């Protein structure tokens, strides 16, 4: 079973601060996804990264896939209260049964 | 635009009782999944289906059963509820394998189940 460890587990910051969330594994993934989940709702896909070293930007969010495709990071610039939620990474080894979710990072952004 | 609909939203069961968690999607997706989410543990795959009539076990299938008689519906059955099955259950669907930006997993809003 592949394990995806996310760090930190919890993060509480003030509006305007920058932050980085990490997703690490000893396994190689063919692609990696990031989801955001708000209370009482299901996760919603933010981005998929496929190529080692790939960087994708989604407004103030920057996602990077490690060169060896074993890790990923999510950087948020100038965080806003609307960024509050649970961030989940999920690594894919190529089949329907093999999407492994990380342990999650709970982010709270206060005014 | 209903997407993935799960019912009920909340349920309390006594040990040994049984119940069915309902999941329906209106996007004509072939792939459907059941996950459970426990605090600090991420999402664990229980069962999945690649099309009507086809189901397969995920990472944590023990204590659960599924069926897929139609493309739209994918119910999850708990036969003898145990406290270890206290969790939040999410159903998801995707057009294909779901691991691309063009075919993401679409999740329902979950069922919070407590077994006492």
PDB file of C-alpha atoms in Angstrom:
ATOM      1  CA  UNK A   1       0.000   0.000   0.000  1.00  0.00           C
ATOM      2  CA  UNK A   2       1.395   3.363  -1.029  1.00  0.00           C
ATOM      3  CA  UNK A   3       1.491   5.997   1.668  1.00  0.00           C
ATOM      4  CA  UNK A   4       1.183   9.710   1.046  1.00  0.00           C
ATOM      5  CA  UNK A   5       2.214  11.854   3.980  1.00  0.00           C
ATOM      6  CA  UNK A   6       1.127  15.463   4.054  1.00  0.00           C
ATOM      7  CA  UNK A   7       2.669  18.178   6.158  1.00  0.00           C
ATOM      8  CA  UNK A   8       1.795  20.118   8.087  1.00  0.00           C
ATOM      9  CA  UNK A   9      -1.370  18.455   9.395  1.00  0.00           C
ATOM     10  CA  UNK A  10      -2.793  21.765  10.578  1.00  0.00           C
ATOM     11  CA  UNK A  11      -1.993  25.326   9.624  1.00  0.00           C
ATOM     12  CA  UNK A  12      -3.557  28.484  10.993  1.00  0.00           C
ATOM     13  CA  UNK A  13      -2.417  31.724   9.390  1.00  0.00           C
ATOM     14  CA  UNK A  14      -3.570  35.294   8.914  1.00  0.00           C
ATOM     15  CA  UNK A  15      -4.876  36.754   5.705  1.00  0.00           C
ATOM     16  CA  UNK A  16      -2.091  37.873   3.401  1.00  0.00           C
ATOM     17  CA  UNK A  17       0.497  35.320   4.542  1.00  0.00           C
ATOM     18  CA  UNK A  18       2.123  32.783   2.235  1.00  0.00           C
ATOM     19  CA  UNK A  19       2.210  29.057   2.927  1.00  0.00           C
ATOM     20  CA  UNK A  20       3.412  25.766   1.469  1.00  0.00           C
ATOM     21  CA  UNK A  21       1.872  22.336   1.935  1.00  0.00           C
ATOM     22  CA  UNK A  22       3.880  19.207   1.197  1.00  0.00           C
ATOM     23  CA  UNK A  23       2.876  15.775  -0.040  1.00  0.00           C
ATOM     24  CA  UNK A  24       5.554  13.064   0.164  1.00  0.00           C
ATOM     25  CA  UNK A  25       5.795   9.381  -0.678  1.00  0.00           C
ATOM     26  CA  UNK A  26       8.385   6.705  -1.248  1.00  0.00           C
ATOM     27  CA  UNK A  27       6.366   5.505  -4.258  1.00  0.00           C
ATOM     28  CA  UNK A  28       6.455   6.809  -7.808  1.00  0.00           C
ATOM     29  CA  UNK A  29       3.144   8.061  -9.189  1.00  0.00           C
ATOM     30  CA  UNK A  30       2.087   8.466 -12.810  1.00  0.00           C
ATOM     31  CA  UNK A  31       0.145  11.571 -11.827  1.00  0.00           C
ATOM     32  CA  UNK A  32      -0.850  13.451  -8.704  1.00  0.00           C
ATOM     33  CA  UNK A  33      -3.967  15.424  -7.922  1.00  0.00           C
ATOM     34  CA  UNK A  34      -4.778  18.098  -5.357  1.00  0.00           C
ATOM     35  CA  UNK A  35      -8.284  18.474  -3.942  1.00  0.00           C
ATOM     36  CA  UNK A  36      -9.844  20.996  -1.560  1.00  0.00           C
ATOM     37  CA  UNK A  37     -12.629  19.961   0.774  1.00  0.00           C
ATOM     38  CA  UNK A  38     -14.879  22.333   2.693  1.00  0.00           C
ATOM     39  CA  UNK A  39     -16.863  21.310   5.792  1.00  0.00           C
ATOM     40  CA  UNK A  40     -19.896  19.193   4.976  1.00  0.00           C
ATOM     41  CA  UNK A  41     -18.922  18.753   1.352  1.00  0.00           C
ATOM     42  CA  UNK A  42     -16.975  16.353  -0.788  1.00  0.00           C
ATOM     43  CA  UNK A  43     -13.489  17.097  -2.160  1.00  0.00           C
ATOM     44  CA  UNK A  44     -13.239  19.188  -5.306  1.00  0.00           C
ATOM     45  CA  UNK A  45     -10.379  18.771  -7.759  1.00  0.00           C
ATOM     46  CA  UNK A  46      -7.973  21.713  -7.999  1.00  0.00           C
ATOM     47  CA  UNK A  47      -5.333  20.381 -10.362  1.00  0.00           C
ATOM     48  CA  UNK A  48      -3.629  17.297 -11.803  1.00  0.00           C
ATOM     49  CA  UNK A  49       0.135  17.194 -12.405  1.00  0.00           C
ATOM     50  CA  UNK A  50       1.560  14.530 -14.659  1.00  0.00           C
ATOM     51  CA  UNK A  51       5.159  15.265 -15.637  1.00  0.00           C
ATOM     52  CA  UNK A  52       8.099  15.209 -13.228  1.00  0.00           C
ATOM     53  CA  UNK A  53       9.090  18.801 -12.422  1.00  0.00           C
ATOM     54  CA  UNK A  54       5.796  20.177 -13.732  1.00  0.00           C
ATOM     55  CA  UNK A  55       4.535  23.435 -12.278  1.00  0.00           C
ATOM     56  CA  UNK A  56       0.916  24.526 -12.581  1.00  0.00           C
ATOM     57  CA  UNK A  57      -0.620  27.774 -11.407  1.00  0.00           C
ATOM     58  CA  UNK A  58      -4.225  28.379 -10.448  1.00  0.00           C
ATOM     59  CA  UNK A  59      -4.531  32.077  -9.547  1.00  0.00           C
ATOM     60  CA  UNK A  60      -2.679  32.387  -6.211  1.00  0.00           C
ATOM     61  CA  UNK A  61      -2.044  28.620  -5.943  1.00  0.00           C
ATOM     62  CA  UNK A  62       1.124  27.070  -7.382  1.00  0.00           C
ATOM     63  CA  UNK A  63       1.449  23.297  -7.639  1.00  0.00           C
ATOM     64  CA  UNK A  64       4.676  21.436  -8.322  1.00  0.00           C
ATOM     65  CA  UNK A  65       5.324  17.765  -9.027  1.00  0.00           C
ATOM     66  CA  UNK A  66       8.719  16.488  -7.900  1.00  0.00           C
ATOM     67  CA  UNK A  67      11.274  15.512 -10.520  1.00  0.00           C
ATOM     68  CA  UNK A  68      11.103  11.868  -9.410  1.00  0.00           C
ATOM     69  CA  UNK A  69       7.280  11.966  -9.269  1.00  0.00           C
ATOM     70  CA  UNK A  70       7.301  10.935  -5.595  1.00  0.00           C
ATOM     71  CA  UNK A  71       6.321  14.242  -4.039  1.00  0.00           C
ATOM     72  CA  UNK A  72       4.412  17.436  -4.642  1.00  0.00           C
ATOM     73  CA  UNK A  73       3.905  20.844  -3.085  1.00  0.00           C
ATOM     74  CA  UNK A  74       1.159  23.417  -3.001  1.00  0.00           C
ATOM     75  CA  UNK A  75       2.112  27.046  -2.412  1.00  0.00           C
ATOM     76  CA  UNK A  76      -0.512  29.685  -1.677  1.00  0.00           C
ATOM     77  CA  UNK A  77       0.411  33.336  -2.046  1.00  0.00           C
ATOM     78  CA  UNK A  78      -1.393  35.992  -0.006  1.00  0.00           C
ATOM     79  CA  UNK A  79      -3.849  33.578   1.581  1.00  0.00           C
ATOM     80  CA  UNK A  80      -7.478  34.632   1.929  1.00  0.00           C
ATOM     81  CA  UNK A  81     -10.254  33.355   4.233  1.00  0.00           C
ATOM     82  CA  UNK A  82     -11.807  31.664   1.205  1.00  0.00           C
ATOM     83  CA  UNK A  83      -8.755  29.373   1.050  1.00  0.00           C
ATOM     84  CA  UNK A  84      -9.799  27.766   4.331  1.00  0.00           C
ATOM     85  CA  UNK A  85     -10.396  24.038   3.990  1.00  0.00           C
ATOM     86  CA  UNK A  86      -8.868  20.577   3.962  1.00  0.00           C
ATOM     87  CA  UNK A  87      -6.284  20.081   1.223  1.00  0.00           C
ATOM     88  CA  UNK A  88      -5.784  16.527   0.008  1.00  0.00           C
ATOM     89  CA  UNK A  89      -3.207  15.181  -2.383  1.00  0.00           C
ATOM     90  CA  UNK A  90      -3.894  11.947  -4.247  1.00  0.00           C
ATOM     91  CA  UNK A  91      -1.389   9.876  -6.198  1.00  0.00           C
ATOM     92  CA  UNK A  92      -2.289   7.641  -9.097  1.00  0.00           C
ATOM     93  CA  UNK A  93      -0.411   4.505 -10.080  1.00  0.00           C
ATOM     94  CA  UNK A  94      -2.488   4.042 -13.197  1.00  0.00           C
ATOM     95  CA  UNK A  95      -5.573   1.976 -12.412  1.00  0.00           C
ATOM     96  CA  UNK A  96      -9.028   2.730 -11.056  1.00  0.00           C
ATOM     97  CA  UNK A  97      -8.254   1.127  -7.713  1.00  0.00           C
ATOM     98  CA  UNK A  98      -4.923   2.797  -7.160  1.00  0.00           C
ATOM     99  CA  UNK A  99      -5.667   6.442  -6.378  1.00  0.00           C
ATOM    100  CA  UNK A 100      -4.086   6.868  -2.946  1.00  0.00           C
ATOM    101  CA  UNK A 101      -5.123   9.866  -0.890  1.00  0.00           C
ATOM    102  CA  UNK A 102      -2.846  11.701   1.481  1.00  0.00           C
ATOM    103  CA  UNK A 103      -3.593  12.327   5.128  1.00  0.00           C
ATOM    104  CA  UNK A 104      -4.683  15.925   4.493  1.00  0.00           C
ATOM    105  CA  UNK A 105      -3.678  19.418   5.603  1.00  0.00           C
ATOM    106  CA  UNK A 106      -6.311  21.479   7.364  1.00  0.00           C
ATOM    107  CA  UNK A 107      -5.816  25.183   6.614  1.00  0.00           C
ATOM    108  CA  UNK A 108      -7.502  28.018   8.440  1.00  0.00           C
ATOM    109  CA  UNK A 109      -7.049  31.588   7.245  1.00  0.00           C
ATOM    110  CA  UNK A 110      -8.246  34.321   9.579  1.00  0.00           C
ATOM    111  CA  UNK A 111      -8.750  38.036   9.058  1.00  0.00           C
TER     112      UNK A 111
ATOM    113  CA  UNK B   1     -27.010  19.927 -12.251  1.00  0.00           C
ATOM    114  CA  UNK B   2     -27.421  17.455  -9.382  1.00  0.00           C
ATOM    115  CA  UNK B   3     -24.061  15.696  -9.962  1.00  0.00           C
ATOM    116  CA  UNK B   4     -23.537  12.997  -7.314  1.00  0.00           C
ATOM    117  CA  UNK B   5     -26.311  12.689  -4.748  1.00  0.00           C
ATOM    118  CA  UNK B   6     -25.899  10.762  -1.494  1.00  0.00           C
ATOM    119  CA  UNK B   7     -28.578   9.867   1.012  1.00  0.00           C
ATOM    120  CA  UNK B   8     -28.958   9.988   3.935  1.00  0.00           C
ATOM    121  CA  UNK B   9     -26.708  12.813   5.155  1.00  0.00           C
ATOM    122  CA  UNK B  10     -26.576  11.502   8.710  1.00  0.00           C
ATOM    123  CA  UNK B  11     -27.391   8.174  10.331  1.00  0.00           C
ATOM    124  CA  UNK B  12     -26.929   6.567  13.728  1.00  0.00           C
ATOM    125  CA  UNK B  13     -26.914   2.779  13.836  1.00  0.00           C
ATOM    126  CA  UNK B  14     -26.760   0.314  16.680  1.00  0.00           C
ATOM    127  CA  UNK B  15     -24.185  -2.471  16.591  1.00  0.00           C
ATOM    128  CA  UNK B  16     -25.426  -5.320  14.401  1.00  0.00           C
ATOM    129  CA  UNK B  17     -27.958  -3.276  12.434  1.00  0.00           C
ATOM    130  CA  UNK B  18     -27.776  -3.037   8.671  1.00  0.00           C
ATOM    131  CA  UNK B  19     -28.337  -0.197   6.251  1.00  0.00           C
ATOM    132  CA  UNK B  20     -27.797   0.908   2.681  1.00  0.00           C
ATOM    133  CA  UNK B  21     -26.126   4.148   1.725  1.00  0.00           C
ATOM    134  CA  UNK B  22     -27.536   5.429  -1.528  1.00  0.00           C
ATOM    135  CA  UNK B  23     -25.544   7.072  -4.291  1.00  0.00           C
ATOM    136  CA  UNK B  24     -26.819   8.322  -7.629  1.00  0.00           C
ATOM    137  CA  UNK B  25     -25.150  10.313 -10.411  1.00  0.00           C
ATOM    138  CA  UNK B  26     -26.766  11.975 -13.394  1.00  0.00           C
ATOM    139  CA  UNK B  27     -23.639  12.588 -15.483  1.00  0.00           C
ATOM    140  CA  UNK B  28     -23.669   9.209 -17.295  1.00  0.00           C
ATOM    141  CA  UNK B  29     -20.305   8.344 -15.759  1.00  0.00           C
ATOM    142  CA  UNK B  30     -19.001   4.824 -16.127  1.00  0.00           C
ATOM    143  CA  UNK B  31     -16.799   4.798 -13.042  1.00  0.00           C
ATOM    144  CA  UNK B  32     -18.138   5.021  -9.507  1.00  0.00           C
ATOM    145  CA  UNK B  33     -16.385   4.729  -6.156  1.00  0.00           C
ATOM    146  CA  UNK B  34     -17.070   4.488  -2.438  1.00  0.00           C
ATOM    147  CA  UNK B  35     -14.586   5.999   0.011  1.00  0.00           C
ATOM    148  CA  UNK B  36     -14.554   6.369   3.755  1.00  0.00           C
ATOM    149  CA  UNK B  37     -12.891   9.302   5.473  1.00  0.00           C
ATOM    150  CA  UNK B  38     -11.585   9.065   9.012  1.00  0.00           C
ATOM    151  CA  UNK B  39      -9.894  11.964  10.827  1.00  0.00           C
ATOM    152  CA  UNK B  40      -6.232  12.241   9.927  1.00  0.00           C
ATOM    153  CA  UNK B  41      -6.430   9.221   7.626  1.00  0.00           C
ATOM    154  CA  UNK B  42      -7.357  10.649   4.248  1.00  0.00           C
ATOM    155  CA  UNK B  43      -9.804   8.791   2.026  1.00  0.00           C
ATOM    156  CA  UNK B  44      -9.744   5.011   1.789  1.00  0.00           C
ATOM    157  CA  UNK B  45     -11.303   3.202  -1.192  1.00  0.00           C
ATOM    158  CA  UNK B  46     -13.926   0.635  -0.180  1.00  0.00           C
ATOM    159  CA  UNK B  47     -15.320  -0.565  -3.529  1.00  0.00           C
ATOM    160  CA  UNK B  48     -15.405   0.688  -7.070  1.00  0.00           C
ATOM    161  CA  UNK B  49     -17.206  -0.061 -10.315  1.00  0.00           C
ATOM    162  CA  UNK B  50     -16.116   0.463 -13.908  1.00  0.00           C
ATOM    163  CA  UNK B  51     -19.595   0.024 -15.320  1.00  0.00           C
ATOM    164  CA  UNK B  52     -23.028  -1.490 -14.745  1.00  0.00           C
ATOM    165  CA  UNK B  53     -22.751  -5.074 -13.552  1.00  0.00           C
ATOM    166  CA  UNK B  54     -19.052  -4.789 -12.632  1.00  0.00           C
ATOM    167  CA  UNK B  55     -17.725  -4.145  -9.131  1.00  0.00           C
ATOM    168  CA  UNK B  56     -14.392  -4.719  -7.433  1.00  0.00           C
ATOM    169  CA  UNK B  57     -12.828  -4.409  -4.011  1.00  0.00           C
ATOM    170  CA  UNK B  58     -10.759  -1.470  -2.955  1.00  0.00           C
ATOM    171  CA  UNK B  59      -8.397  -1.116  -0.031  1.00  0.00           C
ATOM    172  CA  UNK B  60     -10.891  -1.629   2.848  1.00  0.00           C
ATOM    173  CA  UNK B  61     -13.849  -3.764   1.605  1.00  0.00           C
ATOM    174  CA  UNK B  62     -14.454  -5.913   4.698  1.00  0.00           C
ATOM    175  CA  UNK B  63     -17.919  -5.418   6.205  1.00  0.00           C
ATOM    176  CA  UNK B  64     -19.367  -3.826   3.066  1.00  0.00           C
ATOM    177  CA  UNK B  65     -21.080  -4.908  -0.138  1.00  0.00           C
ATOM    178  CA  UNK B  66     -22.029  -3.064  -3.308  1.00  0.00           C
ATOM    179  CA  UNK B  67     -24.046  -3.584  -6.454  1.00  0.00           C
ATOM    180  CA  UNK B  68     -24.241  -1.728  -9.761  1.00  0.00           C
ATOM    181  CA  UNK B  69     -27.384  -2.676 -11.613  1.00  0.00           C
ATOM    182  CA  UNK B  70     -27.586   0.639 -13.492  1.00  0.00           C
ATOM    183  CA  UNK B  71     -25.098   3.255 -14.649  1.00  0.00           C
ATOM    184  CA  UNK B  72     -26.676   5.830 -12.336  1.00  0.00           C
ATOM    185  CA  UNK B  73     -26.836   4.025  -8.984  1.00  0.00           C
ATOM    186  CA  UNK B  74     -24.140   2.522  -6.763  1.00  0.00           C
ATOM    187  CA  UNK B  75     -25.489   1.640  -3.297  1.00  0.00           C
ATOM    188  CA  UNK B  76     -23.222   0.585  -0.426  1.00  0.00           C
ATOM    189  CA  UNK B  77     -24.551  -2.002   2.008  1.00  0.00           C
ATOM    190  CA  UNK B  78     -23.454  -2.499   5.627  1.00  0.00           C
ATOM    191  CA  UNK B  79     -24.777  -5.848   6.860  1.00  0.00           C
ATOM    192  CA  UNK B  80     -23.684  -6.002  10.513  1.00  0.00           C
ATOM    193  CA  UNK B  81     -22.671  -2.534  11.636  1.00  0.00           C
ATOM    194  CA  UNK B  82     -19.653  -2.278  13.938  1.00  0.00           C
ATOM    195  CA  UNK B  83     -18.210   0.740  15.791  1.00  0.00           C
ATOM    196  CA  UNK B  84     -15.166   0.576  13.476  1.00  0.00           C
ATOM    197  CA  UNK B  85     -17.473   1.575  10.627  1.00  0.00           C
ATOM    198  CA  UNK B  86     -18.172   4.956  12.207  1.00  0.00           C
ATOM    199  CA  UNK B  87     -16.943   7.324   9.522  1.00  0.00           C
ATOM    200  CA  UNK B  88     -17.925   9.738   6.785  1.00  0.00           C
ATOM    201  CA  UNK B  89     -18.681   7.938   3.538  1.00  0.00           C
ATOM    202  CA  UNK B  90     -18.205   9.556   0.146  1.00  0.00           C
ATOM    203  CA  UNK B  91     -19.428   8.363  -3.192  1.00  0.00           C
ATOM    204  CA  UNK B  92     -17.668   9.609  -6.323  1.00  0.00           C
ATOM    205  CA  UNK B  93     -17.939   9.172 -10.061  1.00  0.00           C
ATOM    206  CA  UNK B  94     -15.834   9.886 -13.114  1.00  0.00           C
ATOM    207  CA  UNK B  95     -16.185   9.580 -16.881  1.00  0.00           C
ATOM    208  CA  UNK B  96     -13.091   7.416 -17.242  1.00  0.00           C
ATOM    209  CA  UNK B  97     -10.333   6.477 -14.818  1.00  0.00           C
ATOM    210  CA  UNK B  98     -10.682   9.946 -13.371  1.00  0.00           C
ATOM    211  CA  UNK B  99      -7.022  10.746 -13.076  1.00  0.00           C
ATOM    212  CA  UNK B 100      -6.815  13.679 -15.453  1.00  0.00           C
ATOM    213  CA  UNK B 101      -8.000  17.272 -15.398  1.00  0.00           C
ATOM    214  CA  UNK B 102     -10.448  16.384 -18.123  1.00  0.00           C
ATOM    215  CA  UNK B 103     -12.044  13.577 -16.147  1.00  0.00           C
ATOM    216  CA  UNK B 104     -11.894  14.419 -12.449  1.00  0.00           C
ATOM    217  CA  UNK B 105     -13.544  12.576  -9.604  1.00  0.00           C
ATOM    218  CA  UNK B 106     -16.894  14.163  -8.728  1.00  0.00           C
ATOM    219  CA  UNK B 107     -17.790  13.613  -5.087  1.00  0.00           C
ATOM    220  CA  UNK B 108     -21.102  13.680  -3.301  1.00  0.00           C
ATOM    221  CA  UNK B 109     -21.468  15.569  -0.025  1.00  0.00           C
ATOM    222  CA  UNK B 110     -21.072  12.497   2.140  1.00  0.00           C
ATOM    223  CA  UNK B 111     -22.993  10.441   4.675  1.00  0.00           C
ATOM    224  CA  UNK B 112     -21.923  10.761   8.302  1.00  0.00           C
ATOM    225  CA  UNK B 113     -22.470   7.400   9.979  1.00  0.00           C
ATOM    226  CA  UNK B 114     -22.168   6.678  13.690  1.00  0.00           C
ATOM    227  CA  UNK B 115     -22.349   3.123  15.035  1.00  0.00           C
ATOM    228  CA  UNK B 116     -22.907   2.813  18.790  1.00  0.00           C
TER     229      UNK B 116
END
